Coordinates of C-alpha atoms and ligand atoms in Angstrom, one line a residue:
X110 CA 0.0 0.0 0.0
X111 CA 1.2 3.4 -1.1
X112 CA 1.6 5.9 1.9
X113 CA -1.0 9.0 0.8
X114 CA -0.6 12.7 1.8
X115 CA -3.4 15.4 2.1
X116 CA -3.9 18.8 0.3
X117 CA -6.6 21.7 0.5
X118 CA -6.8 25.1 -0.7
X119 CA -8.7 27.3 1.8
X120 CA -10.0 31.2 1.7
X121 CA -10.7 33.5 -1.3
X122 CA -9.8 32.0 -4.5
X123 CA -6.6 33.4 -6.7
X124 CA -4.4 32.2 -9.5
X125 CA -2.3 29.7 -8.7
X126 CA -4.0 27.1 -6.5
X127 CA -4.4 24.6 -9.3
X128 CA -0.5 25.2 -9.8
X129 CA 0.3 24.2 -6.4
X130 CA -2.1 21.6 -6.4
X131 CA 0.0 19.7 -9.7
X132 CA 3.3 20.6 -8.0
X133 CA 2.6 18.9 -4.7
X134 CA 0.9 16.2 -6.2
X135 CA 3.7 15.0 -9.0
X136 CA 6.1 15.4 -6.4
X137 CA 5.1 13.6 -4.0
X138 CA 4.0 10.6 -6.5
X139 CA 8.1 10.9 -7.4
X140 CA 7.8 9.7 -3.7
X141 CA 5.9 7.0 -4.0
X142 CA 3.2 9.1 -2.4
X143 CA -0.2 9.2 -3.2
X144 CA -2.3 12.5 -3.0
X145 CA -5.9 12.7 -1.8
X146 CA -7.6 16.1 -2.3
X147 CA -10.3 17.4 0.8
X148 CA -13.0 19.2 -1.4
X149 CA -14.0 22.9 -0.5
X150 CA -11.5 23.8 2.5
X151 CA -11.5 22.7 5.5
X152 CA -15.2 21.6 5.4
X153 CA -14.0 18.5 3.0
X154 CA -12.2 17.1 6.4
X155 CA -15.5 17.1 8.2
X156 CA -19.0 15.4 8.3
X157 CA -19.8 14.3 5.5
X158 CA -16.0 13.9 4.9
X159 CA -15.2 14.5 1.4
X160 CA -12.1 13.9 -1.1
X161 CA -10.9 12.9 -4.1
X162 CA -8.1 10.9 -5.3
X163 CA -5.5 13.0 -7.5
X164 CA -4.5 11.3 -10.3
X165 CA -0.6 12.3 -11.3
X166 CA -1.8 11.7 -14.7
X167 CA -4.8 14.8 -14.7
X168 CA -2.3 17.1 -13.9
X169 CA -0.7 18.6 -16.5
X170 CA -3.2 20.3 -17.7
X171 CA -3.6 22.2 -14.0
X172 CA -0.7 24.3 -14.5
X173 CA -2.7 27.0 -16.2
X174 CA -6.0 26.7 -15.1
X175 CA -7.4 29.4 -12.5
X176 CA -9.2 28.6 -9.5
X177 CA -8.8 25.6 -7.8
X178 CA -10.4 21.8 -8.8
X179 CA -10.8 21.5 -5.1
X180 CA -13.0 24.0 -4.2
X181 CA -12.4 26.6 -1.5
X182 CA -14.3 28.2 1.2
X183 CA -14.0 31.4 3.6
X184 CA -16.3 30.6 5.9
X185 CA -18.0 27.8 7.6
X186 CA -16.9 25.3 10.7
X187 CA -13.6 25.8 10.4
X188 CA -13.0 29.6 10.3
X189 CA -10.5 30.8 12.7
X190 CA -10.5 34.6 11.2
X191 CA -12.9 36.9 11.6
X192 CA -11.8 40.2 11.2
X193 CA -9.0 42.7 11.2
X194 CA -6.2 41.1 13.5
X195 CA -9.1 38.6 15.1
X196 CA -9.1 35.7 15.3
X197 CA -11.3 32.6 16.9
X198 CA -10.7 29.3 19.0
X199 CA -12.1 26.0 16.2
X200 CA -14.5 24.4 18.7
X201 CA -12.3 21.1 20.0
X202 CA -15.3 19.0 18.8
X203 CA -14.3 20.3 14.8
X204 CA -10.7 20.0 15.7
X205 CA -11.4 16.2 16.9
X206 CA -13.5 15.4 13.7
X207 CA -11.2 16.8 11.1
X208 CA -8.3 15.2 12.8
X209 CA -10.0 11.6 12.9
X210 CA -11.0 11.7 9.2
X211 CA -7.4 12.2 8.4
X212 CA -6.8 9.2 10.6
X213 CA -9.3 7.4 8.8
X214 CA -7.9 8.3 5.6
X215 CA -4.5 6.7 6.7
X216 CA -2.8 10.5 5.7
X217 CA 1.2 11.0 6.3
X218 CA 0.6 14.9 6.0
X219 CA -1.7 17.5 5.5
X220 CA -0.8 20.6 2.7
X221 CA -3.1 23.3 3.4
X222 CA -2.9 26.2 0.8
X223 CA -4.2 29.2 1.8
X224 CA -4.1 32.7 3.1
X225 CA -3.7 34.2 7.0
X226 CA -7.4 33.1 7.7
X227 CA -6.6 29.4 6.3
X228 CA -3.3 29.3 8.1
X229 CA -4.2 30.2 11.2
X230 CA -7.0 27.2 11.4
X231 CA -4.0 25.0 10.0
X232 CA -1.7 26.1 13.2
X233 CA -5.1 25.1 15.6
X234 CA -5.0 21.8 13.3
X235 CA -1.8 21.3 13.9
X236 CA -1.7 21.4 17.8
X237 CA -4.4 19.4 18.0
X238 CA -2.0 16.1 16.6
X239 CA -2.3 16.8 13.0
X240 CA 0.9 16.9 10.8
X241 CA 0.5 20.0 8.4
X242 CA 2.2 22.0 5.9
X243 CA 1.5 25.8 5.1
X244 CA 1.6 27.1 1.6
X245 CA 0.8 31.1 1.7
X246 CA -1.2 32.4 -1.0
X247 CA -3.2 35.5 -1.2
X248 CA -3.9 38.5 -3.9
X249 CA -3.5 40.6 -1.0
X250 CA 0.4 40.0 -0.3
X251 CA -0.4 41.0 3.4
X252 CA 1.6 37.7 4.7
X253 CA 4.7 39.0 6.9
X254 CA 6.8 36.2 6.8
X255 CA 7.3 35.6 3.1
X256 CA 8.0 38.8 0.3
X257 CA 5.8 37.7 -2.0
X258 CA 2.3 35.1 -1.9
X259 CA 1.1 33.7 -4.9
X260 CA -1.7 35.1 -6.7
X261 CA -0.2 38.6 -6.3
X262 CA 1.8 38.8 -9.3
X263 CA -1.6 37.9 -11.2
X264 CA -3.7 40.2 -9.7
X265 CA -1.1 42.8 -10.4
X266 CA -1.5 41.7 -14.3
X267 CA -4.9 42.0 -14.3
X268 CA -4.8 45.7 -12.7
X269 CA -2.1 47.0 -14.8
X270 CA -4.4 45.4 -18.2
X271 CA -7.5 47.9 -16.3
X272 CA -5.5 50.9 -16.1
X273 CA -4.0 50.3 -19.7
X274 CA -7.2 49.9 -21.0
X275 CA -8.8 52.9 -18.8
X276 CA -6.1 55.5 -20.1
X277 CA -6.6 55.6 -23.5
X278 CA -10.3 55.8 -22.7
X279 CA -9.8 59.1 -20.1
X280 CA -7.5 60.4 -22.8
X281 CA -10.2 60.5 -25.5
X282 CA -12.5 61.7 -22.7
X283 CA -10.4 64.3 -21.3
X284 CA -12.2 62.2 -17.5
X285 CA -11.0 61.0 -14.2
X286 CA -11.0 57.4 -14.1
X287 CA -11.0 55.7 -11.0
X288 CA -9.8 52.2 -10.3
X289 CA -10.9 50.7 -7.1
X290 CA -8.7 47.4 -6.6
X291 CA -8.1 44.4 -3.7
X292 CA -5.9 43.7 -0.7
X293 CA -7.9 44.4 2.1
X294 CA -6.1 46.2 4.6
X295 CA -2.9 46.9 2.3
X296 CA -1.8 48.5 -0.3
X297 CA 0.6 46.0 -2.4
X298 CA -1.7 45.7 -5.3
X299 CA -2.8 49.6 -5.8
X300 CA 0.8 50.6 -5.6
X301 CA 2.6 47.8 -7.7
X302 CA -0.4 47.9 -10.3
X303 CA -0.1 52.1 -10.0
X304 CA 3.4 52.1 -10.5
X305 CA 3.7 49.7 -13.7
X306 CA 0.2 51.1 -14.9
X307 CA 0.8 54.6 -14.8
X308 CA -1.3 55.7 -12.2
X309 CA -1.1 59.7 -11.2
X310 CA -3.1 59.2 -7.5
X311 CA -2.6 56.4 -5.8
X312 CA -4.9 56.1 -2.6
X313 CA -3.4 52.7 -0.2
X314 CA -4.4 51.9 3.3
X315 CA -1.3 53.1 5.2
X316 CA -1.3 56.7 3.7
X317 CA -4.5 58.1 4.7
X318 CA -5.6 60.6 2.2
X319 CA -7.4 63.9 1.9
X320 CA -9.0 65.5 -1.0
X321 CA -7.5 68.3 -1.3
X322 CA -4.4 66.7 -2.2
X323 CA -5.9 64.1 -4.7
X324 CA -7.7 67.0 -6.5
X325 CA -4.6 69.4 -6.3
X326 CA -2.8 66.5 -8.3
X327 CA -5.6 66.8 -10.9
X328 CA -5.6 70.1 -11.4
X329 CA -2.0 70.1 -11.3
X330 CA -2.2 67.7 -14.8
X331 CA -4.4 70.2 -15.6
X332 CA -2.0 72.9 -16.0
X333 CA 0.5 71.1 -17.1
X334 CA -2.1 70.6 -20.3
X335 CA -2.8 66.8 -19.7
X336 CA -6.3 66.5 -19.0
X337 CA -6.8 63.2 -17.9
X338 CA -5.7 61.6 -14.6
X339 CA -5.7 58.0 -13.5
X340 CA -6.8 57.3 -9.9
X341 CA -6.0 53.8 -8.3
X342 CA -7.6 53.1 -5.0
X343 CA -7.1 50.3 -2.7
X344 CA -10.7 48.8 -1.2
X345 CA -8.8 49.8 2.0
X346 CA -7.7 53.3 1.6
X347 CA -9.1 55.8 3.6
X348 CA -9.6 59.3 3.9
X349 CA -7.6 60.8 7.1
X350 CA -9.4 60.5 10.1
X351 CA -12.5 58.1 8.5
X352 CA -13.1 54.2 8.9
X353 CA -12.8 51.5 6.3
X354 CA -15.8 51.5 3.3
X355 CA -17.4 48.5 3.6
X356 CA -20.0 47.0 0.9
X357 CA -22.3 44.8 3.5
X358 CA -22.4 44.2 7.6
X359 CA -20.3 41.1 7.7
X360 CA -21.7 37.8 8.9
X361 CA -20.8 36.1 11.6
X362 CA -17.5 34.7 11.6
X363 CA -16.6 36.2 8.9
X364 CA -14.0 39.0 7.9
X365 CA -15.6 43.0 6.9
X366 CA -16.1 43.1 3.3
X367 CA -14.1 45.8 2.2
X368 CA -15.4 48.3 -1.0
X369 CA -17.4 50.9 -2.6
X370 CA -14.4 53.5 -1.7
X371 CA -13.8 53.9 -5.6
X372 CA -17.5 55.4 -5.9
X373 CA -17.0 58.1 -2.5
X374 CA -13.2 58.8 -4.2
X375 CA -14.9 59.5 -7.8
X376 CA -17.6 61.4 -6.6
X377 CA -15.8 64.0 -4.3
X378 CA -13.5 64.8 -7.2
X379 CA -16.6 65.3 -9.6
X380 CA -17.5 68.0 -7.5
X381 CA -14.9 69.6 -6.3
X382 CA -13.1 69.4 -9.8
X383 CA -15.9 70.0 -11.9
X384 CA -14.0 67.4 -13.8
X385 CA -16.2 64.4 -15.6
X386 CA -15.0 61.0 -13.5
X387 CA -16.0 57.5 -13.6
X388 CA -15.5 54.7 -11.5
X389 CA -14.2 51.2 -12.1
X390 CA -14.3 48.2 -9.8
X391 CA -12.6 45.4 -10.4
X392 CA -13.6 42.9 -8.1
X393 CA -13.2 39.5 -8.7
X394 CA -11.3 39.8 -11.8
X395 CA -8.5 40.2 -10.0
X396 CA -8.9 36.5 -8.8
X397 CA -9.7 34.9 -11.9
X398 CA -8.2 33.7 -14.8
X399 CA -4.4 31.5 -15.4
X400 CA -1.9 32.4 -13.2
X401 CA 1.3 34.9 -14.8
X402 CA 4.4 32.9 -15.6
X403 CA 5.9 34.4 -12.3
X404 CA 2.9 32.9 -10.4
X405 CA 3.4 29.6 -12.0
X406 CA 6.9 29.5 -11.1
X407 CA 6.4 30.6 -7.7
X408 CA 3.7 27.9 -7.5
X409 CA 5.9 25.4 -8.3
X410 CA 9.0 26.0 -5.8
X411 CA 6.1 26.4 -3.3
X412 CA 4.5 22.8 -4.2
X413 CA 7.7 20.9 -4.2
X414 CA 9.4 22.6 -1.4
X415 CA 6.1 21.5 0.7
X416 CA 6.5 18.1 -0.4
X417 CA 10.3 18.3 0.6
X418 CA 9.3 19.6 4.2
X419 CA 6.8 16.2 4.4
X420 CA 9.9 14.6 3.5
X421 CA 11.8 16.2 6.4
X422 CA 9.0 15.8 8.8
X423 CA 9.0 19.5 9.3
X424 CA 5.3 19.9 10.3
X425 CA 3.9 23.1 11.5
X426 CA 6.0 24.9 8.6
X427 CA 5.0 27.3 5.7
X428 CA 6.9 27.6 2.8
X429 CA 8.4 31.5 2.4
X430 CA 9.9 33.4 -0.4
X431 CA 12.9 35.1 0.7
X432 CA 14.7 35.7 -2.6
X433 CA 16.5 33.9 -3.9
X434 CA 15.6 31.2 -1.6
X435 CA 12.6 29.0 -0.8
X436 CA 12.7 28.5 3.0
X437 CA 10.7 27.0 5.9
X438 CA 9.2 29.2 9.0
X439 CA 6.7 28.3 11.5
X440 CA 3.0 29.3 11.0
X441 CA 2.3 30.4 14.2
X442 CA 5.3 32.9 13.4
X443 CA 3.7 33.7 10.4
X444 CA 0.2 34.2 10.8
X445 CA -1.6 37.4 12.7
X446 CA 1.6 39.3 11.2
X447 CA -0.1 41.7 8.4
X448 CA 2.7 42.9 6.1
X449 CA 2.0 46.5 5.5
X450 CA 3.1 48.6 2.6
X451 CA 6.4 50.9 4.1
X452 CA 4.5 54.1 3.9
X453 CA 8.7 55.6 3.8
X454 CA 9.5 52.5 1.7
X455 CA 11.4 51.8 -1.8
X456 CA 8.4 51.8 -3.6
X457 CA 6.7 54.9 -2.1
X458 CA 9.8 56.8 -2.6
X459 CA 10.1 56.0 -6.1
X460 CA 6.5 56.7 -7.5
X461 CA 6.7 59.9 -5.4
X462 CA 9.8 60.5 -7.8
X463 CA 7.9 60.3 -10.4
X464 CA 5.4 63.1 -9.2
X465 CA 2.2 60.0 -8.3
X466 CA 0.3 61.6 -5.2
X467 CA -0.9 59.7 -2.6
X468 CA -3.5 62.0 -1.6
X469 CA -1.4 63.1 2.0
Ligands
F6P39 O1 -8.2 38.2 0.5 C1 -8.5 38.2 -0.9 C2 -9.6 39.1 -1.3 O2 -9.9 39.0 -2.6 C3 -9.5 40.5 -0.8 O3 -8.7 41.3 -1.6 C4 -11.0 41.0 -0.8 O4 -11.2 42.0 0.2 C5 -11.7 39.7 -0.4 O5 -10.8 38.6 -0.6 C6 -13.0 39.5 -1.1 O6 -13.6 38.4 -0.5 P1 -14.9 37.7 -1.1 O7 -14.5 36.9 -2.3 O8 -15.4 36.9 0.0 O9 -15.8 38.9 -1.5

């Protein structure tokens, strides 16, 4: 009988999961291992337990497929998140369940793929007996203790394509256009996506804004005879001194759901600019769609080096980027550390150079 790991992809979708998911599982059948796959999260481990067999053979054709064949959830039984910095206790009885399905299932490990929320039910997993692997992915790129999660570098792509796309349409219309992107409580997309798409404003969490500034930057293009601006705006940014925009009350156990800050941004600078301005959200296509060549690579050191620290018996571990390395660090070390945007930092500085306002 073959000895069979565990994998599951937890949290918000991104590009990428299926990527990890054909890494982990073709290296560990170079093992000798077998991979069974728990279907949407963390709920797959519980009652009705439910799985699938991966087949080495089906996977080839993962590496460029977005979302994840698995399934995903941010919610449910097994949420240990539930909002900025909190977290919750997994009720013993969950923890008990989950841990004697993988029993049942005869498992040498558990890979869970996922972001801070996912993680930190993995760590609780993992005290309760359970042998697990991290592998940190998120859009957001909020995890402290690796420089880059996968998923990012896509979401980035798919910004930079928006505010390609919505310059040449404010050029013709001599408009404002506003881009409201992800990240939650950071700024990593709206200022990597700004800087390589050209943005003038770029409005992030950790540098509270105020309007004056923003429209001074618009009617500074102005005079300088460009009349169009771009505006990138994190779902997080917010004006100096106000809360978060949220889109809905969240639901129990369950994280704020960040947006509608594109539509207050675009509005104020209608009327104090006089200046025609339209907003753009976009959402979830920031989560969709094949992973970028970076993302795929990424994937793939993640997958294998997961499968390496199974090999090492390294459990309670999540794989890190740390240039030009792949390393190990604990996941209690990692998780409940959000990895802010240096609002003095490298990249701050440099689109300052280059005359981008961040509203301060
Ligand atoms: O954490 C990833 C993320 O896409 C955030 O950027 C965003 O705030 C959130 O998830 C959206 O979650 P949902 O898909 O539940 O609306």
């Amino acid at each position: 009988m073959r000895e069979r790991i565990g994998i599951l992809t937890g949290g918000g979708d991104c590009p990428g999961l299926n990527t990890v998911i054909r890494a982990v599982v073709k290296c560990a059948s170079k093992r000798g291992w077998d991979t069974v796959g728990f279907l949407d999260g963390f709920e797959g481990m519980l009652e009705p337990l439910r799985y699938r067999q991966l087949d080495y053979k089906e996977m080839d054709a993962l590496l460029f497929v977005g979302g994840t064949v698995l399934g995903t959830s941010n919610k449910g039984r097994f949420a240990a998140k539930t909002g900025h910095g909190e977290s919750n206790r997994i009720p013993r009885e969950i923890l008990d369940l989950a841990e004697a399905n993988f029993q049942k299932l005869g498992l040498r490990a558990l890979v869970v793929v996922g972001g801070d929320g996912s993680l930190s039910s993995a760590q609780q997993l993992f005290e309760h007996g359970v042998p697990v692997i991290g592998v940190p992915k998120t859009i957001d790129n909020d995890l402290e203790a690796t420089v880059m999660t996968f998923g990012f570098d896509s979401a980035v792509a798919c910004a930079t394509d928006a505010l390609d796309r919505l310059r040449t349409t404010a050029e013709s219309h001599d408009r404002v256009m506003v881009l409201e992107v992800m990240g939650r409580y950071t700024g990593w997309i709206a200022v990597t996506a700004g800087i390589s798409g050209g943005g003038d404003v770029i409005l992030i969490p950790e540098i509270p804004f105020n309007f004056e500034s923003v429209c001074a930057k618009v009617a500074d293009r102005e005079r300088e005879g460009k009349h169009f601006t771009l505006v990138v705006v994190a779902e997080g940014a917010r004006e100096q001194g106000k809360d978060y925009v949220t889109s809905g009350s969240a639901e129990k156990n369950r994280e704020a759901r960040l947006g509608g800050i594109g539509a207050v941004v675009a509005a104020e600078i209608q009327k104090r600019t006089g200046k025609e301005t339209r907003v753009c959200v976009l959402g979830h296509l920031q989560r969709g769609g094949a992973p970028t060549s970076f993302d795929r690579v990424l994937c793939t050191r993640f997958g294998e080096r997961a499968v390496q620290l199974i090999a090492e018996e390294r459990y309670g571990c999540m794989v890190a980027s740390r240039p030009p390395d792949t390393v190990a660090v604990k996941i209690s070390e990692a998780v409940g550390h959000l990895r802010a945007v240096p609002p003095h930092g490298e990249m701050v500085q440099t689109a300052r150079a280059l005359g981008i306002s961040f509203g301060d």
